[in-house]
Amino acid sequence: MGALLSLPLLAVPSLGTLMSFGASCCGAAACSAICHQCGVFKSSMATRIAYAFLLLINSIISWLMLTPWALKKLEHLTLDYVNISCQGKQCYGYVAVQRVNFALGLFHFLLSILLLGVKSSRDGRASLQNGYWGPKVIVWLAFVVLTFFIPETFFQVWGQYLALIGAMLFVLLGLILLVDLAHTWAEYCLEKIENNDSRGWRVLLIGSTLGMFTASFAMTIIMYIFFAQSGCAMNQAAITINLIVLLITSTISVHPTVQEYNPKAGLAQAAMVAVYCTYLTMSAVSMEPDDQQCNPLVRANGTRTTSVILGAIVTMLTIAYTTTRAATQGIALGGNSSHAYSKIGDEEGEHTLVDQQPTSRREMRAEALRAAVEAGSLPANALDDDDSDDESDDGRKGKDDERGGTQYNYSLFHVIFLLATMWVATLLTQKIDFEDTGVAAVGRTYWASWVKIVSAWVCYTIYSWSLLAPVMLPGRFGY
């Protein structure tokens, strides 16, 4: 892992080093290409975790490259024998962070293009998503190295305009998915209660609603006590507006007119939105700079390197999790919520008999199963059972949960990760607060605080619109 983290930091020290690195990459790529099946994930969850881990590593590297702190530590490990530089230029700072995240963004952009139209793991291109991990890591690292050949002016424009737009889109998408999750959760619980008359689900729904409202009011009280002292007008306004809008949206959710057009609307969704928006507000006031003496947490931990490092890692973990959840949310992204089985014999006059000789016994069985499914003799998931119960032709075992249909849209998955790299770059490079030790505290800027505050307001707006839209546009909603 140490070698992995140091590769981008050693970017382009000499042409000879680059040629040597390229040669080793080619050798590793060839070896991995031959044995790529060993790295293929048959579980879609494993694939998503792998991409999230890659984003996490890239984000941590970006944070380390924000200041010379990591480079000095690396040089110190070599007893100051190695002097790290990028062709005489600084390997850290604003442009370096943009380079690293641009490299991973380019990586995901190319994958999104290559994976357009993949519907199941039967498509040969699906292995690009679930396998070839050795070559993919090498390509990512090669992109990081190559970005140091691009002029700095490109990344100044990229960071100030394009990356900022992508970051805002990423934040907006996360808010939309949060509102969608709130509705989905409440409707799922109501369905269980209505169909099964389940006391357990009723207790869970009521208990979670009360718990989230309790947490919202508790956080509001804590914010008033610790972050809303005299002279802290920004914090006082943010906390008060959040509380007022929380009460308004909760009232709207149980209004008789709203209930008439959407009977499933209620306090359960409002509670989830309230606790999330209150958390955003609390995170904003607790991470702002302390120049106005409004943040006691900074005075308590401001010079502790350990707390800053842990805070940065937690932030990166949160981004990686949020990105993965957003990228695989089927409703918002148009992914498959269930397996999609292609119908045999759709064309006019086409029969369902097996009229071609399969090339193997496994293929013969697959053809027979497809014919049986089409005739109604077997359920559709028998096709999955055939793929998962027996050993495949190359000798591997295990259940492939995407043989019948992908669990999410591969191309949109990588587009969301592209936006996530823009968000990481923007978060790290907006007027960073440097500690006395030279370590950058992630998110401790007024810009980041205002993004969270405004995000909470936007989230309330989206949720309110989801309640009022059926009332204002009844013809477009089938409640």
Short mmCIF file of C-alpha atoms in Angstrom, two decimals:
data_model
loop_
_atom_site.label_atom_id
_atom_site.label_comp_id
_atom_site.label_asym_id
_atom_site.label_seq_id
_atom_site.Cartn_x
_atom_site.Cartn_y
_atom_site.Cartn_z
CA MET A 1 0.00 0.00 0.00
CA GLY A 2 2.87 2.36 0.75
CA ALA A 3 4.23 1.81 -2.75
CA LEU A 4 0.80 2.50 -4.21
CA LEU A 5 0.52 5.80 -2.36
CA SER A 6 4.02 6.87 -3.33
CA LEU A 7 3.70 6.28 -7.08
CA PRO A 8 1.72 9.44 -7.86
CA LEU A 9 3.96 11.45 -5.54
CA LEU A 10 7.02 10.42 -7.51
CA ALA A 11 5.45 11.58 -10.76
CA VAL A 12 7.84 11.93 -13.66
CA PRO A 13 11.19 12.41 -11.89
CA SER A 14 13.02 11.41 -15.05
CA LEU A 15 12.42 9.99 -18.51
CA GLY A 16 14.34 6.84 -17.63
CA THR A 17 12.13 6.21 -14.63
CA LEU A 18 9.02 6.68 -16.76
CA MET A 19 10.27 4.22 -19.38
CA SER A 20 11.09 1.69 -16.69
CA PHE A 21 7.65 2.15 -15.16
CA GLY A 22 6.00 1.75 -18.54
CA ALA A 23 7.90 -1.46 -19.23
CA SER A 24 6.88 -2.91 -15.88
CA CYS A 25 3.28 -1.88 -16.56
CA CYS A 26 3.29 -3.68 -19.88
CA GLY A 27 4.61 -6.82 -18.26
CA ALA A 28 2.08 -6.67 -15.46
CA ALA A 29 -0.72 -5.88 -17.88
CA ALA A 30 0.13 -8.80 -20.12
CA CYS A 31 0.28 -11.16 -17.16
CA SER A 32 -2.99 -9.85 -15.75
CA ALA A 33 -4.68 -10.03 -19.14
CA ILE A 34 -3.77 -13.70 -19.42
CA CYS A 35 -5.05 -14.46 -15.93
CA HIS A 36 -7.77 -11.83 -15.78
CA GLN A 37 -10.44 -14.35 -14.86
CA CYS A 38 -8.83 -14.69 -11.44
CA GLY A 39 -9.78 -11.08 -10.76
CA VAL A 40 -13.36 -11.15 -12.03
CA PHE A 41 -15.99 -10.46 -9.37
CA LYS A 42 -19.15 -12.48 -9.84
CA SER A 43 -20.90 -10.42 -7.16
CA SER A 44 -21.99 -6.93 -8.14
CA MET A 45 -21.52 -5.84 -4.52
CA ALA A 46 -17.83 -6.81 -4.62
CA THR A 47 -17.36 -4.75 -7.78
CA ARG A 48 -18.95 -1.70 -6.22
CA ILE A 49 -16.82 -2.02 -3.09
CA ALA A 50 -13.68 -2.24 -5.24
CA TYR A 51 -14.51 0.97 -7.10
CA ALA A 52 -15.38 2.72 -3.83
CA PHE A 53 -12.03 1.64 -2.40
CA LEU A 54 -10.26 3.00 -5.48
CA LEU A 55 -12.03 6.34 -5.01
CA LEU A 56 -11.07 6.34 -1.33
CA ILE A 57 -7.39 5.75 -2.13
CA ASN A 58 -7.45 8.42 -4.81
CA SER A 59 -9.08 10.91 -2.43
CA ILE A 60 -6.53 10.25 0.30
CA ILE A 61 -3.68 10.69 -2.19
CA SER A 62 -5.25 13.97 -3.31
CA TRP A 63 -5.43 15.18 0.27
CA LEU A 64 -1.81 14.20 0.91
CA MET A 65 -0.70 16.06 -2.20
CA LEU A 66 -2.41 19.24 -1.07
CA THR A 67 0.55 20.18 1.14
CA PRO A 68 4.27 19.31 1.24
CA TRP A 69 3.70 17.46 4.53
CA ALA A 70 3.43 14.00 2.95
CA LEU A 71 6.34 14.64 0.59
CA LYS A 72 8.56 15.71 3.47
CA LYS A 73 7.61 12.57 5.39
CA LEU A 74 8.43 10.44 2.35
CA GLU A 75 11.77 12.19 1.89
CA HIS A 76 12.50 11.73 5.58
CA LEU A 77 11.93 7.98 5.25
CA THR A 78 14.75 7.94 2.68
CA LEU A 79 17.01 9.82 5.13
CA ASP A 80 16.64 12.89 2.89
CA TYR A 81 18.50 11.05 0.14
CA VAL A 82 15.59 11.43 -2.36
CA ASN A 83 14.50 14.94 -3.30
CA ILE A 84 11.02 14.63 -4.81
CA SER A 85 10.17 17.07 -7.59
CA CYS A 86 8.16 17.04 -10.80
CA GLN A 87 10.48 18.30 -13.51
CA GLY A 88 11.57 21.15 -11.25
CA LYS A 89 7.97 22.02 -10.30
CA GLN A 90 6.04 21.49 -7.09
CA CYS A 91 4.35 18.10 -6.74
CA TYR A 92 1.76 19.43 -4.34
CA GLY A 93 -0.87 22.11 -4.10
CA TYR A 94 -3.97 23.13 -6.07
CA VAL A 95 -2.83 21.89 -9.48
CA ALA A 96 -1.49 18.59 -8.12
CA VAL A 97 -4.85 17.80 -6.52
CA GLN A 98 -6.64 18.62 -9.77
CA ARG A 99 -4.25 16.37 -11.71
CA VAL A 100 -4.84 13.33 -9.50
CA ASN A 101 -8.62 13.64 -9.56
CA PHE A 102 -8.68 14.41 -13.28
CA ALA A 103 -6.81 11.15 -13.87
CA LEU A 104 -9.39 9.07 -12.01
CA GLY A 105 -12.21 11.05 -13.62
CA LEU A 106 -10.80 10.31 -17.06
CA PHE A 107 -10.54 6.64 -16.09
CA HIS A 108 -14.25 6.52 -15.20
CA PHE A 109 -15.24 8.55 -18.25
CA LEU A 110 -13.57 6.05 -20.58
CA LEU A 111 -15.23 3.14 -18.78
CA SER A 112 -18.63 4.82 -19.05
CA ILE A 113 -18.16 5.03 -22.84
CA LEU A 114 -16.89 1.47 -23.20
CA LEU A 115 -19.75 0.02 -21.13
CA LEU A 116 -22.63 1.74 -22.91
CA GLY A 117 -25.52 -0.65 -23.48
CA VAL A 118 -24.31 -3.53 -21.29
CA LYS A 119 -27.42 -5.29 -20.01
CA SER A 120 -26.02 -8.40 -18.34
CA SER A 121 -22.77 -10.14 -17.53
CA ARG A 122 -23.30 -12.29 -20.64
CA ASP A 123 -22.08 -9.27 -22.61
CA GLY A 124 -18.36 -9.65 -23.18
CA ARG A 125 -17.76 -6.05 -22.15
CA ALA A 126 -19.11 -6.77 -18.66
CA SER A 127 -15.70 -8.18 -17.77
CA LEU A 128 -14.34 -4.63 -18.09
CA GLN A 129 -16.60 -3.68 -15.20
CA ASN A 130 -16.10 -6.73 -13.01
CA GLY A 131 -12.60 -7.88 -13.94
CA TYR A 132 -9.19 -6.85 -15.29
CA TRP A 133 -8.39 -5.20 -11.96
CA GLY A 134 -4.63 -5.40 -12.43
CA PRO A 135 -4.63 -3.58 -15.79
CA LYS A 136 -7.24 -1.09 -14.57
CA VAL A 137 -5.14 -0.05 -11.59
CA ILE A 138 -2.13 0.30 -13.87
CA VAL A 139 -4.12 2.44 -16.31
CA TRP A 140 -5.26 4.67 -13.45
CA LEU A 141 -1.69 5.13 -12.20
CA ALA A 142 -0.49 5.77 -15.75
CA PHE A 143 -3.12 8.50 -16.12
CA VAL A 144 -1.89 10.09 -12.88
CA VAL A 145 1.65 10.17 -14.23
CA LEU A 146 0.61 11.48 -17.64
CA THR A 147 -1.37 14.36 -16.14
CA PHE A 148 1.90 15.89 -14.98
CA PHE A 149 2.76 16.47 -18.64
CA ILE A 150 -0.37 18.60 -19.13
CA PRO A 151 0.17 22.37 -18.70
CA GLU A 152 -1.00 23.89 -15.44
CA THR A 153 -3.25 26.40 -17.24
CA PHE A 154 -5.53 23.54 -18.30
CA PHE A 155 -6.11 22.46 -14.70
CA GLN A 156 -6.65 26.02 -13.53
CA VAL A 157 -9.53 26.33 -16.01
CA TRP A 158 -10.71 22.80 -15.26
CA GLY A 159 -10.78 23.35 -11.50
CA GLN A 160 -12.37 26.80 -11.54
CA TYR A 161 -15.19 26.01 -13.97
CA LEU A 162 -15.76 22.43 -15.13
CA ALA A 163 -14.89 20.63 -11.89
CA LEU A 164 -16.97 23.12 -9.90
CA ILE A 165 -20.02 22.48 -12.09
CA GLY A 166 -19.56 18.72 -11.78
CA ALA A 167 -19.21 19.03 -8.01
CA MET A 168 -22.49 20.92 -7.71
CA LEU A 169 -24.23 18.30 -9.87
CA PHE A 170 -22.88 15.59 -7.57
CA VAL A 171 -24.24 17.36 -4.49
CA LEU A 172 -27.63 17.90 -6.17
CA LEU A 173 -27.85 14.25 -7.19
CA GLY A 174 -27.12 13.17 -3.63
CA LEU A 175 -29.98 15.32 -2.34
CA ILE A 176 -32.42 13.93 -4.91
CA LEU A 177 -31.48 10.39 -3.96
CA LEU A 178 -31.92 11.19 -0.27
CA VAL A 179 -35.49 12.35 -0.88
CA ASP A 180 -36.11 9.28 -3.04
CA LEU A 181 -34.74 7.05 -0.27
CA ALA A 182 -37.07 8.70 2.27
CA HIS A 183 -40.14 7.99 0.12
CA THR A 184 -38.99 4.47 -0.74
CA TRP A 185 -38.34 3.57 2.89
CA ALA A 186 -41.71 4.84 4.13
CA GLU A 187 -43.66 3.25 1.26
CA TYR A 188 -41.88 -0.07 1.78
CA CYS A 189 -42.79 -0.10 5.47
CA LEU A 190 -46.41 0.82 4.70
CA GLU A 191 -46.61 -1.96 2.13
CA LYS A 192 -45.38 -4.49 4.68
CA ILE A 193 -47.89 -3.23 7.23
CA GLU A 194 -50.82 -3.29 4.78
CA ASN A 195 -50.03 -6.70 3.28
CA ASN A 196 -48.99 -8.58 6.42
CA ASP A 197 -50.55 -6.50 9.21
CA SER A 198 -47.10 -6.74 10.76
CA ARG A 199 -46.74 -5.27 14.21
CA GLY A 200 -42.96 -5.38 13.86
CA TRP A 201 -42.93 -3.18 10.78
CA ARG A 202 -45.42 -0.79 12.42
CA VAL A 203 -43.18 -0.45 15.47
CA LEU A 204 -40.14 0.00 13.26
CA LEU A 205 -41.79 2.75 11.21
CA ILE A 206 -43.14 4.65 14.20
CA GLY A 207 -39.97 4.15 16.24
CA SER A 208 -37.63 5.28 13.46
CA THR A 209 -39.80 8.34 12.80
CA LEU A 210 -39.79 9.38 16.46
CA GLY A 211 -36.09 8.61 16.75
CA MET A 212 -35.13 10.76 13.75
CA PHE A 213 -37.26 13.69 14.92
CA THR A 214 -35.74 13.37 18.41
CA ALA A 215 -32.26 13.38 16.92
CA SER A 216 -33.09 16.45 14.83
CA PHE A 217 -34.28 18.47 17.81
CA ALA A 218 -31.38 17.24 19.95
CA MET A 219 -28.85 18.40 17.35
CA THR A 220 -30.67 21.74 17.09
CA ILE A 221 -30.40 22.27 20.86
CA ILE A 222 -26.70 21.36 20.82
CA MET A 223 -26.06 23.82 17.99
CA TYR A 224 -27.82 26.63 19.86
CA ILE A 225 -25.78 25.93 23.00
CA PHE A 226 -22.30 25.59 21.48
CA PHE A 227 -22.34 27.36 18.08
CA ALA A 228 -24.83 30.22 18.37
CA GLN A 229 -23.20 32.55 20.87
CA SER A 230 -23.48 36.30 20.67
CA GLY A 231 -21.84 37.63 17.51
CA CYS A 232 -22.27 34.38 15.54
CA ALA A 233 -24.94 35.70 13.18
CA MET A 234 -24.24 33.17 10.43
CA ASN A 235 -24.69 30.20 12.75
CA GLN A 236 -27.77 31.66 14.41
CA ALA A 237 -29.42 32.27 11.05
CA ALA A 238 -28.54 28.83 9.65
CA ILE A 239 -29.79 26.97 12.75
CA THR A 240 -33.01 28.99 13.02
CA ILE A 241 -33.87 28.69 9.32
CA ASN A 242 -33.29 24.95 9.46
CA LEU A 243 -35.62 24.60 12.46
CA ILE A 244 -38.37 26.72 10.84
CA VAL A 245 -38.22 24.88 7.52
CA LEU A 246 -38.17 21.53 9.35
CA LEU A 247 -41.45 22.41 11.05
CA ILE A 248 -42.99 23.72 7.81
CA THR A 249 -42.14 20.63 5.74
CA SER A 250 -43.34 18.32 8.50
CA THR A 251 -46.65 20.18 8.61
CA ILE A 252 -47.02 20.01 4.83
CA SER A 253 -46.44 16.24 4.86
CA VAL A 254 -49.56 15.64 6.98
CA HIS A 255 -51.74 18.36 5.46
CA PRO A 256 -55.15 16.94 4.41
CA THR A 257 -54.79 18.13 0.81
CA VAL A 258 -51.40 16.47 0.45
CA GLN A 259 -52.74 13.29 2.05
CA GLU A 260 -55.66 13.28 -0.39
CA TYR A 261 -53.39 13.27 -3.44
CA ASN A 262 -50.64 11.16 -1.91
CA PRO A 263 -51.91 8.97 0.95
CA LYS A 264 -48.44 7.48 1.49
CA ALA A 265 -46.90 10.83 2.38
CA GLY A 266 -46.36 11.44 6.07
CA LEU A 267 -44.02 12.13 8.93
CA ALA A 268 -41.78 9.14 8.20
CA GLN A 269 -40.34 10.77 5.08
CA ALA A 270 -40.28 14.18 6.76
CA ALA A 271 -38.30 12.75 9.68
CA MET A 272 -35.59 11.30 7.44
CA VAL A 273 -35.24 14.55 5.50
CA ALA A 274 -35.24 16.54 8.75
CA VAL A 275 -32.50 14.53 10.43
CA TYR A 276 -30.31 14.63 7.32
CA CYS A 277 -30.71 18.39 6.79
CA THR A 278 -30.15 19.08 10.47
CA TYR A 279 -27.02 16.95 10.31
CA LEU A 280 -25.82 18.98 7.31
CA THR A 281 -26.40 22.21 9.24
CA MET A 282 -24.60 20.89 12.30
CA SER A 283 -21.71 19.69 10.16
CA ALA A 284 -21.53 23.16 8.58
CA VAL A 285 -21.32 25.10 11.83
CA SER A 286 -18.94 22.60 13.44
CA MET A 287 -16.48 22.69 10.54
CA GLU A 288 -16.34 26.43 9.89
CA PRO A 289 -13.16 28.41 10.72
CA ASP A 290 -12.92 29.91 14.19
CA ASP A 291 -11.95 33.44 13.21
CA GLN A 292 -15.19 34.75 14.80
CA GLN A 293 -14.82 32.58 17.92
CA CYS A 294 -17.93 30.62 16.95
CA ASN A 295 -16.47 27.12 16.72
CA PRO A 296 -15.24 25.71 20.04
CA LEU A 297 -14.30 22.42 18.37
CA VAL A 298 -11.51 24.12 16.43
CA ARG A 299 -10.08 25.64 19.61
CA ALA A 300 -10.18 22.22 21.26
CA ASN A 301 -8.61 20.23 18.40
CA GLY A 302 -7.19 22.84 16.05
CA THR A 303 -3.53 21.93 16.38
CA ARG A 304 -3.87 18.17 16.80
CA THR A 305 -2.58 16.48 13.70
CA THR A 306 -4.24 13.18 14.59
CA SER A 307 -7.73 14.67 14.75
CA VAL A 308 -7.23 16.41 11.41
CA ILE A 309 -6.02 13.20 9.76
CA LEU A 310 -8.90 11.17 11.18
CA GLY A 311 -11.36 13.85 10.09
CA ALA A 312 -9.99 13.76 6.55
CA ILE A 313 -10.19 9.96 6.36
CA VAL A 314 -13.77 9.95 7.69
CA THR A 315 -14.71 12.58 5.11
CA MET A 316 -13.21 10.50 2.30
CA LEU A 317 -14.96 7.36 3.54
CA THR A 318 -18.27 9.23 3.57
CA ILE A 319 -17.72 10.45 0.01
CA ALA A 320 -16.84 6.93 -1.19
CA TYR A 321 -19.95 5.44 0.43
CA THR A 322 -22.24 8.22 -0.81
CA THR A 323 -20.89 7.90 -4.33
CA THR A 324 -21.38 4.14 -4.44
CA ARG A 325 -24.93 4.44 -3.09
CA ALA A 326 -25.78 7.17 -5.58
CA ALA A 327 -24.24 5.34 -8.50
CA THR A 328 -26.26 2.18 -7.88
CA GLN A 329 -29.62 3.72 -6.97
CA GLY A 330 -31.77 1.98 -9.54
CA ILE A 331 -34.77 4.33 -9.54
CA ALA A 332 -32.84 7.51 -10.16
CA LEU A 333 -30.36 6.05 -12.60
CA GLY A 334 -32.67 3.84 -14.60
CA GLY A 335 -30.92 0.68 -13.53
CA ASN A 336 -32.55 -2.69 -13.36
CA SER A 337 -34.41 -3.30 -10.16
CA SER A 338 -34.92 -6.92 -11.10
CA HIS A 339 -33.51 -9.34 -13.56
CA ALA A 340 -34.41 -8.70 -17.16
CA TYR A 341 -34.81 -11.83 -19.21
CA SER A 342 -34.95 -11.58 -22.95
CA LYS A 343 -37.94 -13.20 -24.57
CA ILE A 344 -37.29 -15.94 -27.06
CA GLY A 345 -39.19 -15.91 -30.26
CA ASP A 346 -40.26 -12.27 -30.34
CA GLU A 347 -40.05 -12.06 -34.09
CA GLU A 348 -43.08 -13.06 -36.10
CA GLY A 349 -43.11 -16.68 -37.09
CA GLU A 350 -40.16 -17.61 -34.93
CA HIS A 351 -40.56 -20.84 -32.99
CA THR A 352 -39.06 -21.72 -29.61
CA LEU A 353 -37.54 -25.07 -30.53
CA VAL A 354 -33.81 -25.58 -30.27
CA ASP A 355 -32.79 -25.82 -33.93
CA GLN A 356 -29.01 -25.41 -33.62
CA GLN A 357 -26.53 -27.84 -32.17
CA PRO A 358 -24.87 -26.34 -29.06
CA THR A 359 -21.09 -26.42 -28.87
CA SER A 360 -21.00 -27.92 -25.38
CA ARG A 361 -23.16 -29.85 -22.97
CA ARG A 362 -23.56 -26.73 -20.83
CA GLU A 363 -24.84 -24.73 -23.78
CA MET A 364 -27.24 -27.55 -24.64
CA ARG A 365 -28.68 -27.39 -21.15
CA ALA A 366 -28.93 -23.59 -21.36
CA GLU A 367 -30.85 -23.80 -24.63
CA ALA A 368 -33.26 -26.33 -23.13
CA LEU A 369 -33.81 -24.12 -20.08
CA ARG A 370 -34.53 -21.07 -22.22
CA ALA A 371 -37.10 -23.03 -24.20
CA ALA A 372 -38.70 -24.29 -20.97
CA VAL A 373 -38.85 -20.77 -19.51
CA GLU A 374 -40.47 -19.46 -22.70
CA ALA A 375 -43.05 -22.26 -22.62
CA GLY A 376 -43.86 -21.46 -18.99
CA SER A 377 -42.69 -24.80 -17.63
CA LEU A 378 -39.99 -23.16 -15.48
CA PRO A 379 -39.74 -19.78 -13.72
CA ALA A 380 -37.51 -17.12 -15.27
CA ASN A 381 -34.96 -17.31 -12.46
CA ALA A 382 -34.13 -20.84 -13.56
CA LEU A 383 -31.76 -19.19 -16.01
CA ASP A 384 -29.84 -17.74 -13.07
CA ASP A 385 -29.90 -21.05 -11.25
CA ASP A 386 -28.32 -22.70 -14.26
CA ASP A 387 -25.51 -20.17 -14.24
CA SER A 388 -24.88 -20.30 -10.52
CA ASP A 389 -25.43 -23.89 -9.46
CA ASP A 390 -22.87 -25.53 -11.68
CA GLU A 391 -19.26 -24.92 -12.43
CA SER A 392 -18.68 -22.71 -15.46
CA ASP A 393 -16.59 -23.67 -18.46
CA ASP A 394 -13.40 -22.13 -17.11
CA GLY A 395 -13.61 -24.00 -13.83
CA ARG A 396 -14.81 -21.17 -11.57
CA LYS A 397 -17.62 -21.51 -9.08
CA GLY A 398 -19.91 -18.97 -7.46
CA LYS A 399 -23.14 -17.13 -8.10
CA ASP A 400 -23.18 -14.49 -10.80
CA ASP A 401 -26.02 -12.17 -9.79
CA GLU A 402 -25.98 -10.29 -13.10
CA ARG A 403 -26.39 -13.10 -15.62
CA GLY A 404 -30.06 -12.28 -16.07
CA GLY A 405 -29.60 -8.50 -15.90
CA THR A 406 -27.28 -5.92 -14.41
CA GLN A 407 -28.07 -4.67 -10.93
CA TYR A 408 -27.30 -1.09 -12.00
CA ASN A 409 -26.47 0.92 -15.11
CA TYR A 410 -22.73 0.51 -15.69
CA SER A 411 -22.23 3.68 -17.73
CA LEU A 412 -24.15 5.92 -15.33
CA PHE A 413 -22.28 4.30 -12.45
CA HIS A 414 -19.00 5.64 -13.84
CA VAL A 415 -20.52 9.03 -14.67
CA ILE A 416 -21.43 9.42 -10.99
CA PHE A 417 -17.89 8.47 -9.99
CA LEU A 418 -16.60 11.07 -12.46
CA LEU A 419 -18.71 13.71 -10.72
CA ALA A 420 -17.43 12.44 -7.36
CA THR A 421 -13.81 13.09 -8.39
CA MET A 422 -14.83 16.65 -9.29
CA TRP A 423 -16.43 17.05 -5.87
CA VAL A 424 -13.32 15.78 -4.08
CA ALA A 425 -11.07 18.13 -6.06
CA THR A 426 -13.36 21.09 -5.40
CA LEU A 427 -13.73 20.31 -1.70
CA LEU A 428 -9.97 20.05 -1.24
CA THR A 429 -9.00 23.18 -3.14
CA GLN A 430 -11.46 25.78 -1.86
CA LYS A 431 -9.50 28.07 0.50
CA ILE A 432 -8.09 25.28 2.62
CA ASP A 433 -7.27 25.93 6.29
CA PHE A 434 -3.73 24.74 7.00
CA GLU A 435 -2.78 23.62 10.47
CA ASP A 436 0.45 24.60 12.20
CA THR A 437 1.85 21.20 11.27
CA GLY A 438 1.20 21.80 7.57
CA VAL A 439 -1.66 19.29 7.35
CA ALA A 440 -4.80 20.51 5.56
CA ALA A 441 -8.08 20.23 7.45
CA VAL A 442 -10.64 18.97 4.95
CA GLY A 443 -13.84 20.98 4.75
CA ARG A 444 -12.87 23.63 7.33
CA THR A 445 -13.74 26.59 5.13
CA TYR A 446 -16.67 28.98 4.91
CA TRP A 447 -17.20 27.78 1.35
CA ALA A 448 -17.71 24.17 2.49
CA SER A 449 -19.95 25.31 5.35
CA TRP A 450 -22.18 27.33 3.03
CA VAL A 451 -22.38 24.44 0.57
CA LYS A 452 -23.76 22.25 3.35
CA ILE A 453 -26.18 24.92 4.59
CA VAL A 454 -27.52 25.63 1.12
CA SER A 455 -27.66 21.89 0.40
CA ALA A 456 -29.98 21.46 3.38
CA TRP A 457 -32.25 24.19 2.04
CA VAL A 458 -32.26 22.62 -1.43
CA CYS A 459 -33.06 19.21 0.10
CA TYR A 460 -36.06 20.70 1.92
CA THR A 461 -37.16 22.31 -1.37
CA ILE A 462 -36.92 19.04 -3.31
CA TYR A 463 -38.86 17.20 -0.62
CA SER A 464 -41.53 19.90 -0.47
CA TRP A 465 -41.92 19.74 -4.23
CA SER A 466 -42.31 15.96 -4.07
CA LEU A 467 -45.25 16.56 -1.71
CA LEU A 468 -46.85 19.42 -3.60
CA ALA A 469 -46.29 18.17 -7.16
CA PRO A 470 -49.16 15.62 -7.06
CA VAL A 471 -51.46 18.38 -5.82
CA MET A 472 -50.40 20.88 -8.48
CA LEU A 473 -50.02 18.34 -11.32
CA PRO A 474 -52.45 15.52 -10.48
CA GLY A 475 -52.53 14.19 -14.05
CA ARG A 476 -48.85 13.20 -13.93
CA PHE A 477 -49.03 11.12 -10.75
CA GLY A 478 -50.91 7.87 -10.30
CA TYR A 479 -51.55 7.83 -6.57
#
